[in-house]
């Protein structure tokens, strides 16, 4: 049994419980494994992206689920639409910061659960064009990120707490107090689900036809198990939707939240959300992963949330992901004025400093071959094309490092950041272990990396 848990509204939500997920014979398309590998090659190489959660909730500044958490109706939520005025929005500056941090792609919330569209959709009035922003914020974003050479992705929420035809369910802000079907039915009188399903298709079509080549589509999310008041692949029309997506953008990568575990090609990557590094696995039912993580406890800008991860914790997430052949997408929640606040900037700057000297141990890297075991306090990444093994010193060892069983496998050793030689010798007569000499003082790098030439 495989469970994918996501953290929402302060609790865990089980996304799916299918066994043998994605390993099934059933297929939606007819892509070969080689074609798939080619389609995903850039993503498997680049490893590190930026997530951006931005919407009306940024203005409430107390979590992107605020409408649900505080059970607000549309009237109560309306001030955020009326007031929305991102006067400092400068996606070029965002793109520069992402690039400087070493990120290679970015995914923006074009619409989150609140239903507000940052893009100029012709199927709704609930969009940026009708706010004080007066323009399509997605269009500018795409241009800015592309100009910096970053790949661009769209997050699009399957949920919609504003659309009049989106039926009230167990996660909706208007969820009834009782779980009685009749109470839901009362609230859903007049809501025409078919219209919403068409709206989904229409908007995704707009996004995939109006903005050039889109590299990732990040659809969020399915919840089949909510006491019968959830939504699943049947509700979204996931199979047909995915076919349409692949037709409109044959190269695109799609996440695993359409509830299509029964198909081997129902998703391109798994999305373990906010999991600890120790919980990351290198295989999610046959899918590679991209773990999505926040700097603090919220995706949308949360002014008073102070649990910001340290630079070391963020690097641990990045290095662990790559050490298990996965990706990390790290989230920024810009303020409603359209800027990354100082805490996000500081976090990005620090990652950028590390990446400047150590990105060779990230890009194009993956899990180390099984014959190399990671010494205590280290993580390994491996660059197959260059045949280089990277030992990330998560804690700095005193008195050198023992490399168990490495004898005869290494040609040369150096620190990656300054290419300074590191001498090694057999740990003892006849031993297969090597002892690598390290300077007593830790180099001025948050996580120093040793480069071993095989
Ligand atoms: C969840 C949350 C959401 C966030 C997302 C990112 O499904 O509902 O707020 O956008 O995951 O992974």
Coordinates of C-alpha atoms and ligand atoms in Angstrom, one line a residue:
X1 CA 0.0 0.0 0.0
X2 CA 1.3 3.4 -0.8
X3 CA 0.0 6.5 0.8
X4 CA 0.7 10.0 -0.3
X5 CA 0.2 12.4 2.5
X6 CA -0.1 16.1 2.1
X7 CA -0.4 18.6 4.8
X8 CA -3.3 20.9 4.6
X9 CA -5.2 23.1 7.0
X10 CA -3.1 21.8 9.9
X11 CA -3.8 18.1 9.3
X12 CA -2.7 15.3 7.1
X13 CA -4.8 14.4 4.1
X14 CA -4.4 11.0 2.5
X15 CA -4.3 11.5 -1.2
X16 CA -4.3 8.0 -2.4
X17 CA -4.0 4.5 -1.2
X18 CA -3.5 2.5 -4.3
X19 CA -1.1 -0.4 -4.2
X20 CA 1.4 -0.8 -7.0
X21 CA 0.7 2.8 -8.0
X22 CA 1.7 3.7 -11.6
X23 CA 3.4 0.3 -12.1
X24 CA 0.2 -0.8 -13.8
X25 CA -0.2 -2.1 -17.4
X26 CA -3.0 0.3 -18.2
X27 CA -1.9 3.2 -20.3
X28 CA -3.5 6.4 -21.5
X29 CA -1.0 7.2 -24.3
X30 CA 1.6 5.3 -26.3
X31 CA 4.9 6.8 -25.4
X32 CA 7.8 4.4 -25.0
X33 CA 10.0 4.5 -21.9
X34 CA 12.9 5.9 -24.1
X35 CA 10.7 8.8 -25.3
X36 CA 9.6 9.5 -21.8
X37 CA 13.2 9.6 -20.6
X38 CA 14.0 12.0 -23.3
X39 CA 11.0 14.2 -22.5
X40 CA 12.0 14.3 -18.9
X41 CA 15.8 14.7 -19.5
X42 CA 16.1 18.4 -18.7
X43 CA 14.1 18.0 -15.5
X44 CA 16.2 15.0 -14.3
X45 CA 19.3 17.1 -15.0
X46 CA 18.3 20.4 -13.5
X47 CA 17.1 19.2 -10.1
X48 CA 16.2 22.5 -8.5
X49 CA 13.3 24.8 -9.1
X50 CA 11.3 27.6 -7.6
X51 CA 7.6 27.3 -6.6
X52 CA 5.7 30.6 -6.3
X53 CA 2.3 30.9 -4.5
X54 CA 0.8 34.2 -5.1
X55 CA -2.8 35.3 -5.1
X56 CA -5.4 37.3 -3.2
X57 CA -4.6 35.3 -0.1
X58 CA -1.2 37.0 0.0
X59 CA -3.0 40.0 1.2
X60 CA -4.7 38.3 4.1
X61 CA -1.1 37.1 4.8
X62 CA -2.2 34.2 7.0
X63 CA -2.0 31.2 4.7
X64 CA -3.4 30.4 1.2
X65 CA -6.1 28.3 2.8
X66 CA -7.4 31.3 4.8
X67 CA -10.8 31.2 3.1
X68 CA -11.3 27.7 4.2
X69 CA -9.7 28.0 7.6
X70 CA -11.9 30.9 8.5
X71 CA -14.9 29.6 6.6
X72 CA -15.3 32.8 4.7
X73 CA -18.0 33.3 2.1
X74 CA -17.4 35.3 -1.1
X75 CA -18.6 38.5 0.4
X76 CA -16.2 38.2 3.3
X77 CA -13.4 37.4 0.9
X78 CA -14.2 40.2 -1.5
X79 CA -12.0 42.9 0.1
X80 CA -8.9 41.0 -1.0
X81 CA -10.1 41.3 -4.6
X82 CA -11.0 45.0 -4.3
X83 CA -7.8 45.9 -2.6
X84 CA -5.4 43.8 -4.7
X85 CA -2.7 46.2 -6.0
X86 CA 0.7 44.6 -6.7
X87 CA 2.3 48.0 -7.4
X88 CA 5.8 46.6 -6.9
X89 CA 5.4 43.5 -9.0
X90 CA 8.6 43.0 -11.0
X91 CA 8.9 39.4 -12.3
X92 CA 12.3 40.2 -13.8
X93 CA 13.6 40.7 -10.3
X94 CA 12.0 37.4 -9.2
X95 CA 13.6 35.6 -12.1
X96 CA 17.0 37.0 -11.3
X97 CA 16.7 35.9 -7.7
X98 CA 15.7 32.4 -8.8
X99 CA 18.6 32.2 -11.2
X100 CA 21.1 33.5 -8.6
X101 CA 19.9 30.8 -6.2
X102 CA 20.8 28.2 -8.8
X103 CA 17.2 27.3 -9.7
X104 CA 16.6 26.2 -13.2
X105 CA 12.9 26.2 -13.5
X106 CA 9.9 27.8 -11.8
X107 CA 6.2 27.1 -11.3
X108 CA 3.7 29.8 -10.6
X109 CA 0.2 29.5 -9.2
X110 CA -2.0 30.7 -12.1
X111 CA -5.0 30.0 -10.0
X112 CA -5.1 28.6 -6.4
X113 CA -8.0 27.0 -4.5
X114 CA -9.5 30.5 -3.9
X115 CA -10.3 30.6 -7.6
X116 CA -8.7 33.9 -8.4
X117 CA -6.8 33.9 -11.8
X118 CA -3.5 35.7 -12.2
X119 CA -4.1 35.4 -15.9
X120 CA -6.5 37.0 -18.3
X121 CA -9.0 34.2 -18.7
X122 CA -12.0 34.8 -20.9
X123 CA -14.1 32.4 -18.9
X124 CA -14.2 34.5 -15.7
X125 CA -14.2 38.0 -14.3
X126 CA -12.4 36.8 -11.2
X127 CA -9.0 37.7 -12.6
X128 CA -6.0 40.1 -12.2
X129 CA -7.1 42.1 -15.2
X130 CA -10.1 43.3 -13.3
X131 CA -8.1 44.3 -10.2
X132 CA -6.0 47.4 -9.8
X133 CA -3.2 45.3 -11.4
X134 CA -5.2 45.7 -14.7
X135 CA -3.1 43.2 -16.6
X136 CA -2.2 39.6 -17.1
X137 CA 0.4 38.9 -14.5
X138 CA 1.2 35.5 -15.8
X139 CA 2.1 36.8 -19.2
X140 CA 4.8 39.1 -17.7
X141 CA 6.0 36.3 -15.5
X142 CA 6.5 33.9 -18.3
X143 CA 8.4 36.4 -20.4
X144 CA 10.7 37.4 -17.4
X145 CA 11.5 33.8 -16.4
X146 CA 12.2 32.7 -20.0
X147 CA 14.4 35.7 -20.5
X148 CA 16.6 34.4 -17.7
X149 CA 16.8 31.0 -19.3
X150 CA 14.6 29.3 -16.8
X151 CA 12.0 26.8 -17.7
X152 CA 8.4 27.7 -16.9
X153 CA 5.6 25.8 -15.3
X154 CA 2.0 26.5 -14.3
X155 CA 0.4 25.4 -11.1
X156 CA -3.4 25.2 -11.6
X157 CA -5.8 24.4 -8.8
X158 CA -8.4 21.8 -9.6
X159 CA -10.3 23.0 -6.6
X160 CA -12.1 26.3 -6.9
X161 CA -13.8 28.0 -3.9
X162 CA -15.2 30.8 -5.9
X163 CA -16.7 29.2 -9.0
X164 CA -20.5 29.1 -8.6
X165 CA -20.7 25.6 -10.1
X166 CA -17.9 24.1 -8.0
X167 CA -19.9 21.8 -5.6
X168 CA -19.5 22.2 -1.9
X169 CA -17.5 19.3 -0.5
X170 CA -15.6 18.3 2.6
X171 CA -12.8 20.9 2.0
X172 CA -14.9 23.8 0.8
X173 CA -15.2 26.9 2.9
X174 CA -19.0 26.5 2.9
X175 CA -18.8 22.9 4.1
X176 CA -22.0 22.2 6.1
X177 CA -21.7 21.5 9.9
X178 CA -23.1 18.0 9.5
X179 CA -21.8 15.3 7.1
X180 CA -25.4 14.4 6.1
X181 CA -25.7 14.1 2.3
X182 CA -28.9 16.1 2.5
X183 CA -27.1 19.1 3.9
X184 CA -24.6 19.0 1.1
X185 CA -27.4 18.6 -1.4
X186 CA -29.1 21.7 -0.1
X187 CA -26.0 23.8 -0.6
X188 CA -25.3 22.3 -4.0
X189 CA -28.7 23.0 -5.4
X190 CA -28.3 24.8 -8.6
X191 CA -24.6 24.1 -8.9
X192 CA -23.9 22.4 -12.2
X193 CA -20.8 20.3 -12.0
X194 CA -20.6 19.7 -15.7
X195 CA -20.1 23.4 -16.2
X196 CA -17.2 23.5 -13.8
X197 CA -15.6 20.5 -15.5
X198 CA -15.8 22.4 -18.8
X199 CA -14.4 25.5 -17.1
X200 CA -11.4 23.4 -16.0
X201 CA -10.8 22.2 -19.5
X202 CA -11.3 25.7 -21.0
X203 CA -8.9 27.4 -18.6
X204 CA -6.2 24.7 -19.0
X205 CA -6.5 25.1 -22.7
X206 CA -6.0 28.8 -22.4
X207 CA -2.9 28.3 -20.3
X208 CA -1.5 25.8 -22.7
X209 CA -2.2 27.6 -25.9
X210 CA -1.7 31.3 -25.1
X211 CA 1.7 31.4 -23.5
X212 CA 4.1 29.5 -25.7
X213 CA 5.9 26.3 -24.6
X214 CA 5.0 25.4 -21.0
X215 CA 7.4 22.9 -19.4
X216 CA 5.4 21.8 -16.4
X217 CA 1.8 21.6 -15.5
X218 CA 1.3 21.2 -11.7
X219 CA -2.4 20.3 -11.1
X220 CA -3.5 20.3 -7.5
X221 CA -5.2 18.1 -6.2
X222 CA -7.6 15.1 -5.8
X223 CA -9.1 13.9 -2.5
X224 CA -11.3 10.9 -3.2
X225 CA -11.6 9.9 0.4
X226 CA -13.5 12.7 2.2
X227 CA -16.3 10.6 3.6
X228 CA -17.8 10.5 0.1
X229 CA -17.6 14.3 -0.1
X230 CA -14.3 14.5 -2.0
X231 CA -13.3 14.7 -5.6
X232 CA -11.5 12.2 -7.7
X233 CA -10.5 11.4 -11.3
X234 CA -14.1 10.9 -12.3
X235 CA -15.0 14.4 -11.2
X236 CA -12.2 16.1 -13.0
X237 CA -12.5 13.8 -16.0
X238 CA -8.8 13.2 -15.5
X239 CA -8.1 10.7 -18.3
X240 CA -9.6 13.0 -21.0
X241 CA -7.9 16.0 -19.4
X242 CA -4.5 14.4 -19.5
X243 CA -5.0 13.4 -23.1
X244 CA -5.9 17.0 -24.0
X245 CA -2.9 18.3 -22.1
X246 CA -0.5 16.0 -23.9
X247 CA -2.0 16.9 -27.2
X248 CA -1.7 20.6 -26.6
X249 CA 1.8 20.4 -25.2
X250 CA 3.5 17.2 -26.1
X251 CA 6.7 18.0 -24.2
X252 CA 5.0 19.0 -20.9
X253 CA 5.6 17.3 -17.6
X254 CA 2.6 16.7 -15.4
X255 CA 2.5 16.0 -11.7
X256 CA 0.7 13.1 -10.0
X257 CA -2.4 14.8 -8.5
X258 CA -5.0 13.9 -11.0
X259 CA -5.8 10.6 -9.2
X260 CA -4.5 8.4 -12.1
X261 CA -2.5 5.9 -10.2
X262 CA -4.2 3.1 -12.2
X263 CA -2.3 4.1 -15.3
X264 CA 1.4 3.7 -15.8
X265 CA 1.5 7.0 -17.6
X266 CA -1.0 8.8 -15.4
X267 CA 1.8 11.1 -14.1
X268 CA 5.4 12.0 -14.7
X269 CA 6.6 12.7 -11.2
X270 CA 5.5 12.2 -7.6
X271 CA 5.1 15.2 -5.3
X272 CA 6.0 14.4 -1.7
X273 CA 5.0 17.6 0.1
X274 CA 6.8 19.0 3.1
X275 CA 8.3 15.7 4.1
X276 CA 11.4 15.4 6.2
X277 CA 14.6 14.6 4.2
X278 CA 14.8 11.2 6.0
X279 CA 11.4 10.3 4.6
X280 CA 12.3 10.8 1.0
X281 CA 12.5 7.6 -1.1
X282 CA 14.1 7.1 -4.5
X283 CA 11.0 5.5 -6.0
X284 CA 7.4 6.4 -5.7
X285 CA 5.5 3.6 -7.3
X286 CA 7.7 3.8 -10.4
X287 CA 7.9 7.6 -10.5
X288 CA 10.8 9.9 -9.8
X289 CA 10.0 12.6 -7.3
X290 CA 10.1 16.4 -6.9
X291 CA 9.6 17.3 -3.3
X292 CA 7.9 20.6 -2.7
X293 CA 8.9 22.5 0.3
X294 CA 8.3 25.9 1.9
X295 CA 10.8 28.2 3.6
X296 CA 8.4 28.4 6.5
X297 CA 5.1 26.7 7.3
X298 CA 2.9 28.3 4.6
X299 CA 2.9 28.5 0.7
X300 CA 1.2 31.8 0.5
X301 CA 2.8 34.8 2.2
X302 CA 2.2 34.5 5.9
X303 CA 3.4 37.6 7.8
X304 CA 3.4 36.2 11.3
X305 CA 4.7 32.7 10.6
X306 CA 8.2 32.4 12.0
X307 CA 9.3 28.9 11.6
X308 CA 11.7 29.6 8.8
X309 CA 14.1 26.9 7.8
X310 CA 17.8 27.5 8.3
X311 CA 20.3 27.6 5.4
X312 CA 21.6 24.2 6.5
X313 CA 18.1 22.7 6.6
X314 CA 17.4 24.0 3.1
X315 CA 20.7 22.6 1.7
X316 CA 20.0 19.3 3.5
X317 CA 16.7 19.1 1.6
X318 CA 18.4 19.9 -1.8
X319 CA 21.3 17.5 -1.3
X320 CA 19.1 14.7 0.1
X321 CA 16.7 15.0 -2.9
X322 CA 19.6 14.7 -5.4
X323 CA 21.2 11.9 -3.4
X324 CA 17.9 9.9 -4.0
X325 CA 17.7 10.9 -7.7
X326 CA 15.0 13.4 -7.1
X327 CA 14.3 17.2 -7.4
X328 CA 13.5 19.9 -5.0
X329 CA 11.1 22.8 -5.7
X330 CA 11.4 25.4 -3.1
X331 CA 8.5 27.8 -2.5
X332 CA 8.4 31.6 -2.2
X333 CA 5.2 33.4 -1.2
X334 CA 5.5 36.9 -2.5
X335 CA 3.7 39.7 -0.6
X336 CA 0.6 41.3 -2.1
X337 CA 2.7 44.2 -3.3
X338 CA 4.5 41.7 -5.5
X339 CA 7.9 41.3 -3.8
X340 CA 9.8 38.5 -2.1
X341 CA 10.1 39.6 1.6
X342 CA 13.5 40.0 3.2
X343 CA 13.4 36.5 4.8
X344 CA 12.8 34.8 1.4
X345 CA 15.5 37.0 -0.1
X346 CA 18.0 36.1 2.6
X347 CA 17.2 32.4 2.2
X348 CA 17.7 32.5 -1.5
X349 CA 20.9 34.5 -1.3
X350 CA 22.4 31.9 1.1
X351 CA 21.5 29.0 -1.2
X352 CA 23.0 31.0 -4.1
X353 CA 26.3 31.3 -2.3
X354 CA 26.5 27.6 -1.8
X355 CA 25.4 26.8 -5.3
X356 CA 27.9 29.2 -6.8
X357 CA 30.7 26.9 -5.6
X358 CA 29.0 23.5 -5.4
X359 CA 26.4 23.3 -8.1
X360 CA 28.5 20.7 -10.0
X361 CA 27.4 18.3 -7.2
X362 CA 23.7 19.0 -8.0
X363 CA 23.1 19.4 -11.7
X364 CA 23.2 16.2 -13.7
X365 CA 23.7 14.3 -10.5
X366 CA 21.8 11.4 -9.0
X367 CA 22.1 8.6 -6.4
X368 CA 25.5 7.1 -6.0
X369 CA 26.2 3.6 -7.2
X370 CA 25.5 1.0 -4.5
X371 CA 29.1 0.1 -4.2
X372 CA 29.8 3.4 -2.5
X373 CA 28.5 3.8 1.1
X374 CA 28.1 7.2 2.6
X375 CA 30.4 7.8 5.6
X376 CA 28.6 8.9 8.8
X377 CA 27.5 12.5 8.6
X378 CA 27.7 12.7 4.9
X379 CA 25.4 12.5 1.8
X380 CA 26.5 11.3 -1.6
X381 CA 25.6 12.5 -5.0
X382 CA 27.1 11.2 -8.3
X383 CA 27.6 12.6 -11.7
X384 CA 27.5 9.6 -14.1
X385 CA 28.8 11.4 -17.2
X386 CA 31.8 12.9 -15.4
X387 CA 32.2 9.8 -13.2
X388 CA 32.6 12.0 -10.1
X389 CA 31.4 11.2 -6.7
X390 CA 30.5 14.0 -4.3
X391 CA 30.7 13.6 -0.6
X392 CA 28.7 16.3 1.1
X393 CA 30.0 17.0 4.7
X394 CA 26.7 17.6 6.5
X395 CA 28.7 17.7 9.7
X396 CA 32.4 18.5 9.6
X397 CA 34.5 15.5 10.8
X398 CA 37.5 16.1 12.9
X399 CA 40.6 14.0 12.1
X400 CA 39.8 13.2 8.5
X401 CA 37.2 10.9 6.9
X402 CA 37.2 7.2 6.5
X403 CA 35.9 6.0 3.1
X404 CA 35.0 2.4 3.8
X405 CA 35.7 0.0 0.8
X406 CA 36.8 2.8 -1.5
X407 CA 40.3 1.5 -2.0
X408 CA 41.3 1.2 -5.7
X409 CA 38.3 3.2 -6.8
X410 CA 39.5 6.7 -6.6
X411 CA 42.0 8.6 -8.8
X412 CA 42.0 12.0 -7.2
X413 CA 40.3 13.9 -4.4
X414 CA 39.7 17.6 -3.8
X415 CA 37.4 20.1 -2.3
X416 CA 34.9 21.1 -4.9
X417 CA 34.6 24.8 -3.9
X418 CA 38.3 25.7 -4.4
X419 CA 39.7 22.6 -6.2
X420 CA 42.3 22.2 -3.4
X421 CA 43.8 18.7 -3.3
X422 CA 42.9 16.3 -0.5
X423 CA 45.4 13.5 0.2
X424 CA 44.3 10.0 1.0
X425 CA 46.0 6.7 1.9
X426 CA 44.9 3.2 3.0
X427 CA 43.5 3.4 6.5
X428 CA 45.7 0.5 7.6
X429 CA 47.9 -2.2 6.1
X430 CA 45.8 -4.5 3.8
X431 CA 42.6 -2.5 4.5
X432 CA 40.0 -1.7 1.8
X433 CA 39.3 1.6 3.5
X434 CA 40.8 4.9 2.7
X435 CA 41.6 7.7 5.1
X436 CA 41.1 11.1 3.6
X437 CA 43.0 13.9 5.3
X438 CA 41.0 17.1 5.9
X439 CA 42.0 20.5 7.3
X440 CA 41.3 20.9 11.0
X441 CA 39.4 24.0 10.3
X442 CA 36.2 23.7 8.3
X443 CA 36.3 25.7 5.1
X444 CA 34.0 28.7 5.0
X445 CA 31.3 26.9 3.2
X446 CA 28.0 25.8 4.9
X447 CA 28.2 22.3 3.6
X448 CA 31.7 21.6 2.2
X449 CA 31.8 19.1 -0.7
X450 CA 34.6 16.6 -1.5
X451 CA 34.9 15.7 -5.2
X452 CA 36.2 12.2 -5.8
X453 CA 37.3 11.4 -9.3
X454 CA 36.6 7.7 -10.1
Ligands
LIG1 C1 -1.5 21.4 -1.3 C2 -2.1 22.6 -0.7 C3 -1.6 23.9 -1.2 C4 -0.3 23.9 -1.9 C5 0.2 22.7 -2.5 C6 1.6 22.6 -2.9 O1 -2.2 20.6 -2.0 O2 -3.5 22.6 -0.8 O3 -2.0 25.0 -0.6 O4 -0.5 24.7 -3.0 O5 -0.2 21.6 -1.9 O6 2.1 21.4 -3.0

